[in-house]
CSV table of C-alpha atoms and ligand atoms in Angstrom, one decimal:
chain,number,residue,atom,x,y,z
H,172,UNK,CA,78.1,84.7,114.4
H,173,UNK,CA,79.0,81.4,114.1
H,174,UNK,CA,79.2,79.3,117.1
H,175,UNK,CA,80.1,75.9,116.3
H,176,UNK,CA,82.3,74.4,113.5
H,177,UNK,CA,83.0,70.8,113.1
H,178,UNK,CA,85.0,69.1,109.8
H,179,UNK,CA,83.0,66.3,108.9
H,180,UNK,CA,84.1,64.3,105.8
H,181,UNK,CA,86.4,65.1,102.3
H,182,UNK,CA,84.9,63.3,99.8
H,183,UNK,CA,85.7,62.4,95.6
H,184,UNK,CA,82.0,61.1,95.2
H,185,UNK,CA,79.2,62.9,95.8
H,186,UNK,CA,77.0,60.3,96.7
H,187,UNK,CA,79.3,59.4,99.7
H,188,UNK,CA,78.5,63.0,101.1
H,189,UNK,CA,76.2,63.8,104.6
H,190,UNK,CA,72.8,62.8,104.1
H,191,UNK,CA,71.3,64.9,106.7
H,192,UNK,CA,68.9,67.0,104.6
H,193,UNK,CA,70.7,70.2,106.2
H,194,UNK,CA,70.6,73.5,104.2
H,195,UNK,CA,74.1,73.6,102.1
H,196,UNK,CA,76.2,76.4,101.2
H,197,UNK,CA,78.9,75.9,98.7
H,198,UNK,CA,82.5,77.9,98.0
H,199,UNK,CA,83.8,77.9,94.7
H,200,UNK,CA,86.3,79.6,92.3
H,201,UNK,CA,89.9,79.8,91.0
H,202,UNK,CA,92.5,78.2,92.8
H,203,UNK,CA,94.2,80.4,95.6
H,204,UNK,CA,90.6,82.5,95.3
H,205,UNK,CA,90.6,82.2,98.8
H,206,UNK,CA,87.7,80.0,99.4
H,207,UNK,CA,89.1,77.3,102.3
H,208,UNK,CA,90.6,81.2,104.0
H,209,UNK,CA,87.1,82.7,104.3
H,210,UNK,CA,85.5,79.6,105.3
H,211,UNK,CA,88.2,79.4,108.3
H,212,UNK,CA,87.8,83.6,108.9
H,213,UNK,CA,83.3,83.0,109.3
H,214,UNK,CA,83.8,80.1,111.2
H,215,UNK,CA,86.9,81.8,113.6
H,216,UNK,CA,88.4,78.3,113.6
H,217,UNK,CA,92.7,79.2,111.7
H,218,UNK,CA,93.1,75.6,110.8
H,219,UNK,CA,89.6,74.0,110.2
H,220,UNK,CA,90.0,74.2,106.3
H,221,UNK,CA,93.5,73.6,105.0
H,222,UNK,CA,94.9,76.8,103.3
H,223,UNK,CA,98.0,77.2,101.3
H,224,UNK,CA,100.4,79.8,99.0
H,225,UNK,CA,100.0,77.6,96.3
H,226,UNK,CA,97.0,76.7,94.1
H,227,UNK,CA,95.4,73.7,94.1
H,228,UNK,CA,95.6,72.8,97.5
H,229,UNK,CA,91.9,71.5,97.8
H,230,UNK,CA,91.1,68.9,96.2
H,231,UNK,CA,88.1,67.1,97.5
H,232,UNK,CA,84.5,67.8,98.7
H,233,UNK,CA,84.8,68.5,101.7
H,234,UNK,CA,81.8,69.0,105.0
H,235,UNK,CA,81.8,71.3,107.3
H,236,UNK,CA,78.9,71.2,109.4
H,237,UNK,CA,77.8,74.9,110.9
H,238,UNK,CA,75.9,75.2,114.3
H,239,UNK,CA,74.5,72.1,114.0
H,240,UNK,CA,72.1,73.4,111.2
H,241,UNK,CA,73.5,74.1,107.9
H,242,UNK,CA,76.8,72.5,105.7
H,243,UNK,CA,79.4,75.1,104.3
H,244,UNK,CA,81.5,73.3,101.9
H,245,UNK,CA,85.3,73.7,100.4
H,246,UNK,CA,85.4,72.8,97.1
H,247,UNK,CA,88.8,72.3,95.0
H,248,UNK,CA,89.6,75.6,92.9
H,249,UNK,CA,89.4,75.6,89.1
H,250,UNK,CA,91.6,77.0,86.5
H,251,UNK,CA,94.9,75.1,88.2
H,252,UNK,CA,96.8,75.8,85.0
H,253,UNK,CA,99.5,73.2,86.0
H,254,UNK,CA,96.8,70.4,86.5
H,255,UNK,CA,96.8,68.0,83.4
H,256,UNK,CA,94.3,67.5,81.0
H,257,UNK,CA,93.1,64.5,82.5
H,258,UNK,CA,92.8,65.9,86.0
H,259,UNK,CA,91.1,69.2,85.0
H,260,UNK,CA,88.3,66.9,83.2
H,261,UNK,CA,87.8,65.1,86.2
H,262,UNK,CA,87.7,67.8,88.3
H,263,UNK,CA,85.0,69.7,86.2
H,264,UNK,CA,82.7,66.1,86.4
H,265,UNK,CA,83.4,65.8,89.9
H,266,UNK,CA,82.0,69.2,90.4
H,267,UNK,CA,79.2,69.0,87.9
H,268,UNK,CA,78.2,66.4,89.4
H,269,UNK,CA,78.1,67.7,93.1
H,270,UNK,CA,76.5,71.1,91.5
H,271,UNK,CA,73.5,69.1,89.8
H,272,UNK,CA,72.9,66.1,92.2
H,273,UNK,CA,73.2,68.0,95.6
H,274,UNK,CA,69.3,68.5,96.5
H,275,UNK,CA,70.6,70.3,99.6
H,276,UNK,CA,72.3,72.9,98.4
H,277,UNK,CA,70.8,76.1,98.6
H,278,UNK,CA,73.3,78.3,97.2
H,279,UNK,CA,76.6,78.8,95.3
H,280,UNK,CA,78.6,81.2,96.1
H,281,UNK,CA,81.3,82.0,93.4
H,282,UNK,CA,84.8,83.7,94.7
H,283,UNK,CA,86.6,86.2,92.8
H,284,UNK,CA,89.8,88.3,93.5
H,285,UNK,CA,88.9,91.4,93.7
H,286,UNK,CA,91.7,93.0,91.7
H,287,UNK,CA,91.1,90.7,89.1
H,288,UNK,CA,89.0,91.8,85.8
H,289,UNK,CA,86.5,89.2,84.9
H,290,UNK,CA,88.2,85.9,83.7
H,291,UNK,CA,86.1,83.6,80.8
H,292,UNK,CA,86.7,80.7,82.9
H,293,UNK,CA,84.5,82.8,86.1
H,294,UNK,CA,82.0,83.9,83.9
H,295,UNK,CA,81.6,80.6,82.3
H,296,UNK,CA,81.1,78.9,85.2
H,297,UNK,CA,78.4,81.4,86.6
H,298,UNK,CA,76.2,80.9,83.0
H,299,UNK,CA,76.6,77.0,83.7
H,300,UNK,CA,75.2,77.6,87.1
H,301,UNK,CA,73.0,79.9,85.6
H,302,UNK,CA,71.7,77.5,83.0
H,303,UNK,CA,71.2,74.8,85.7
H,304,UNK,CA,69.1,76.7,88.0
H,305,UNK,CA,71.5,77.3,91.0
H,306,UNK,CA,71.4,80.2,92.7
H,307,UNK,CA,74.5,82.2,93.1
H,308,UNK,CA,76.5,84.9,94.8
H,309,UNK,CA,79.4,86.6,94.1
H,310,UNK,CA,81.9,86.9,97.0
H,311,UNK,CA,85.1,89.2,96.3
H,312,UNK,CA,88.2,88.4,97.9
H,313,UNK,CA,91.2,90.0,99.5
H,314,UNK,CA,89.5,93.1,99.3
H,315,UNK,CA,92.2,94.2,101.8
H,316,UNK,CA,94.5,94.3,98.9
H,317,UNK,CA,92.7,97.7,98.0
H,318,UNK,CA,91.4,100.4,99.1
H,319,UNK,CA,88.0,101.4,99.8
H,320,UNK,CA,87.1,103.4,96.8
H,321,UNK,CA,89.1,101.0,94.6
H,322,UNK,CA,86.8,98.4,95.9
H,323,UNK,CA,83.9,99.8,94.8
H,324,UNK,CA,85.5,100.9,91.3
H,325,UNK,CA,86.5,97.3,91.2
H,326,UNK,CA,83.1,95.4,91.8
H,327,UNK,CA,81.4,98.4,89.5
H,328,UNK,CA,83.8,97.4,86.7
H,329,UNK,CA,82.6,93.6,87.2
H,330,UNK,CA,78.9,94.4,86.9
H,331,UNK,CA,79.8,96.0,84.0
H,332,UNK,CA,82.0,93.4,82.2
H,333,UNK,CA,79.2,91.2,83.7
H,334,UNK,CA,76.0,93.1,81.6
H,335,UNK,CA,78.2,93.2,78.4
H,336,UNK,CA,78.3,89.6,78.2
H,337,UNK,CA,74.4,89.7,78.7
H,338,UNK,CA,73.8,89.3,82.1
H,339,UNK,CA,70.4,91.3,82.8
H,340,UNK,CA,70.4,91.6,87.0
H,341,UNK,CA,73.8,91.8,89.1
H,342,UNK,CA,73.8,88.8,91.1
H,343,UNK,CA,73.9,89.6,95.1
H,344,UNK,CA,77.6,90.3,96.6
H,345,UNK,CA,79.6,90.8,98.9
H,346,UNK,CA,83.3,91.9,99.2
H,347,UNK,CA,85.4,90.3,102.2
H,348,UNK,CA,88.6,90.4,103.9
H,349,UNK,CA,89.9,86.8,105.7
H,350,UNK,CA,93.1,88.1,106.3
H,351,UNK,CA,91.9,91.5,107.7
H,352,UNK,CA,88.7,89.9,109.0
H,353,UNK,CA,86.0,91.9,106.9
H,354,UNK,CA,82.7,91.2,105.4
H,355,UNK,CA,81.7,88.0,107.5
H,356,UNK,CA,78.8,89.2,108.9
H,357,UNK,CA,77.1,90.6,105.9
H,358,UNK,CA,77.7,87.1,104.6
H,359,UNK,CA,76.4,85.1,107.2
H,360,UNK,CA,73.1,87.3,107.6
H,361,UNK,CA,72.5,86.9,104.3
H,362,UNK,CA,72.8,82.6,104.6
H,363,UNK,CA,70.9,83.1,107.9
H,364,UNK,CA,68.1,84.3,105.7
H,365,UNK,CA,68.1,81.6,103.1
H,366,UNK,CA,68.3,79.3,106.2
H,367,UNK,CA,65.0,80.8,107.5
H,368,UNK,CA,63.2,81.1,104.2
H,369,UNK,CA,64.2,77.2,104.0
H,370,UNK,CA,63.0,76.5,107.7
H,371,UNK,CA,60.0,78.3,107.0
H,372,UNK,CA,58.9,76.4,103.7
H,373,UNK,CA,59.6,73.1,105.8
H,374,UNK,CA,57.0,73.9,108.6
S,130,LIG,N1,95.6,89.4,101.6
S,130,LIG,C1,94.8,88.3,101.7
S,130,LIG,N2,95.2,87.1,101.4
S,130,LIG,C2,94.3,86.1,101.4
S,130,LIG,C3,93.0,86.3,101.7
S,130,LIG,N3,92.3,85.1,101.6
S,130,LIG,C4,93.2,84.2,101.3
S,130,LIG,N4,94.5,84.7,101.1
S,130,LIG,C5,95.7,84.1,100.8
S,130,LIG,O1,95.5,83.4,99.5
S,130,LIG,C6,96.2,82.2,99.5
S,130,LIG,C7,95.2,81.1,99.0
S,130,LIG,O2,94.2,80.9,100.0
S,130,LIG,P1,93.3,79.6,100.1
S,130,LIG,O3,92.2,79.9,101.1
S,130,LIG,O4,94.1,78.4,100.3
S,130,LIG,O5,92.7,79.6,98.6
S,130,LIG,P2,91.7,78.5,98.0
S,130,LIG,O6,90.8,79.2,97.1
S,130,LIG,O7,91.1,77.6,99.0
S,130,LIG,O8,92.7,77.6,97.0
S,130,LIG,P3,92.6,76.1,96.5
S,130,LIG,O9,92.2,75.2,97.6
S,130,LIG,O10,94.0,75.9,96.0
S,130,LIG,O11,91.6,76.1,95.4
S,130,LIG,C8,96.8,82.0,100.8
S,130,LIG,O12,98.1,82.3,100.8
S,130,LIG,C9,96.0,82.9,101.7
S,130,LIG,O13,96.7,83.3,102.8
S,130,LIG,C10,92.5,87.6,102.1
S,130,LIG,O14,91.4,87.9,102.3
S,130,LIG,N5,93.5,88.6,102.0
S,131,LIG,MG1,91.2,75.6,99.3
């Protein structure tokens, strides 16, 4: 459970971004994914990240700094089809850039929708991480909008989708609710660990 969650700064550089060599976490995904929802649902706070109906309603790096010990951070979506040209290219080197220059970061996580069937731009952006040497997990989203054996049909069917294109091992997952309030603590145990593999390598 998380006990404390503060905002700390939105950023459009990524060198302006906390310097405290904290373990980072980061959400990312389409647009309306879900991603600013689920970091408000773990942290129990309604209106710590700003949420919205309508994609595209993150747009910058932005801190949030968890229990005084790790960073969780909202990242805009991608795949905004009404951004223009020259946004979507700045958005994909202001996120390339955070993705390759953060140190900190420990993990990715990437959000899908779970009744969604696996979208090029989602797995393109998982063989980019891939290629870079970030580790990733796969979070699926608004798994309220089915039910349970769906959701397993569902993430089975991604795997799948996910080996045809080549992909050897199933990256880890997890499959949450924010509106319905499941999957946060399966989640967070599974940062917790990453935080004390981290800790433990430090001492
Ligand atoms: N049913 C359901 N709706 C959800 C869930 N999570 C988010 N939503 C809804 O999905 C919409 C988008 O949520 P956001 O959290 O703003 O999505 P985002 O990925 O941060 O979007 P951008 O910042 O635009 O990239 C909102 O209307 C949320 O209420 C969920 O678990 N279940
Ligand atoms: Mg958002």
């Amino acid at each position: 459970m998380i006990r404390k969650a503060e905002f700390v700064i939105s950023n459009t550089a990524v060198d302006r971004c906390p310097k405290e060599p904290l373990p980072e976490y980061a959400f990312i995904g389409r647009s309306n994914v879900g991603k600013s929802s689920l970091i408000n649902s773990l942290t129990g706070q309604r209106h710590l990240a700003k949420t919205s109906g309508r994609p595209g309603k993150t747009q910058l790096i932005n801190h949030f700094r968890i229990d005084d010990n790790w960073f969780l951070v909202d990242l805009p979506g991608y795949g905004y089809a009404r951004t223009s040209k020259k946004d979507k290219a700045a958005f994909q080197k202001l996120i390339r850039a955070y993705f390759t220059q953060r140190k900190q970061l420990l993990a990715a996580f990437v959000l899908i929708d779970i009744r969604h069937e696996p979208q090029p731009i989602d797995l393109e952006f998982m063989e980019w991480l891939h290629d870079h040497q970030i580790p990733f997990a796969l979070i699926f989203t608004k798994a309220d909008k089915l039910k349970p054996g769906a959701r397993t049909r569902a993430t089975e069917a991604y795997f799948k989708a996910m080996a045809e294109v080549g992909w050897v091992e199933a990256p880890p997952h997890f499959v949450t609710s924010s509106s319905k309030n499941f999957g946060q603590e399966e989640l967070l145990n599974y940062i917790e660990g990453i935080n004390a593999d981290f800790r433990a390598g430090q001492a």
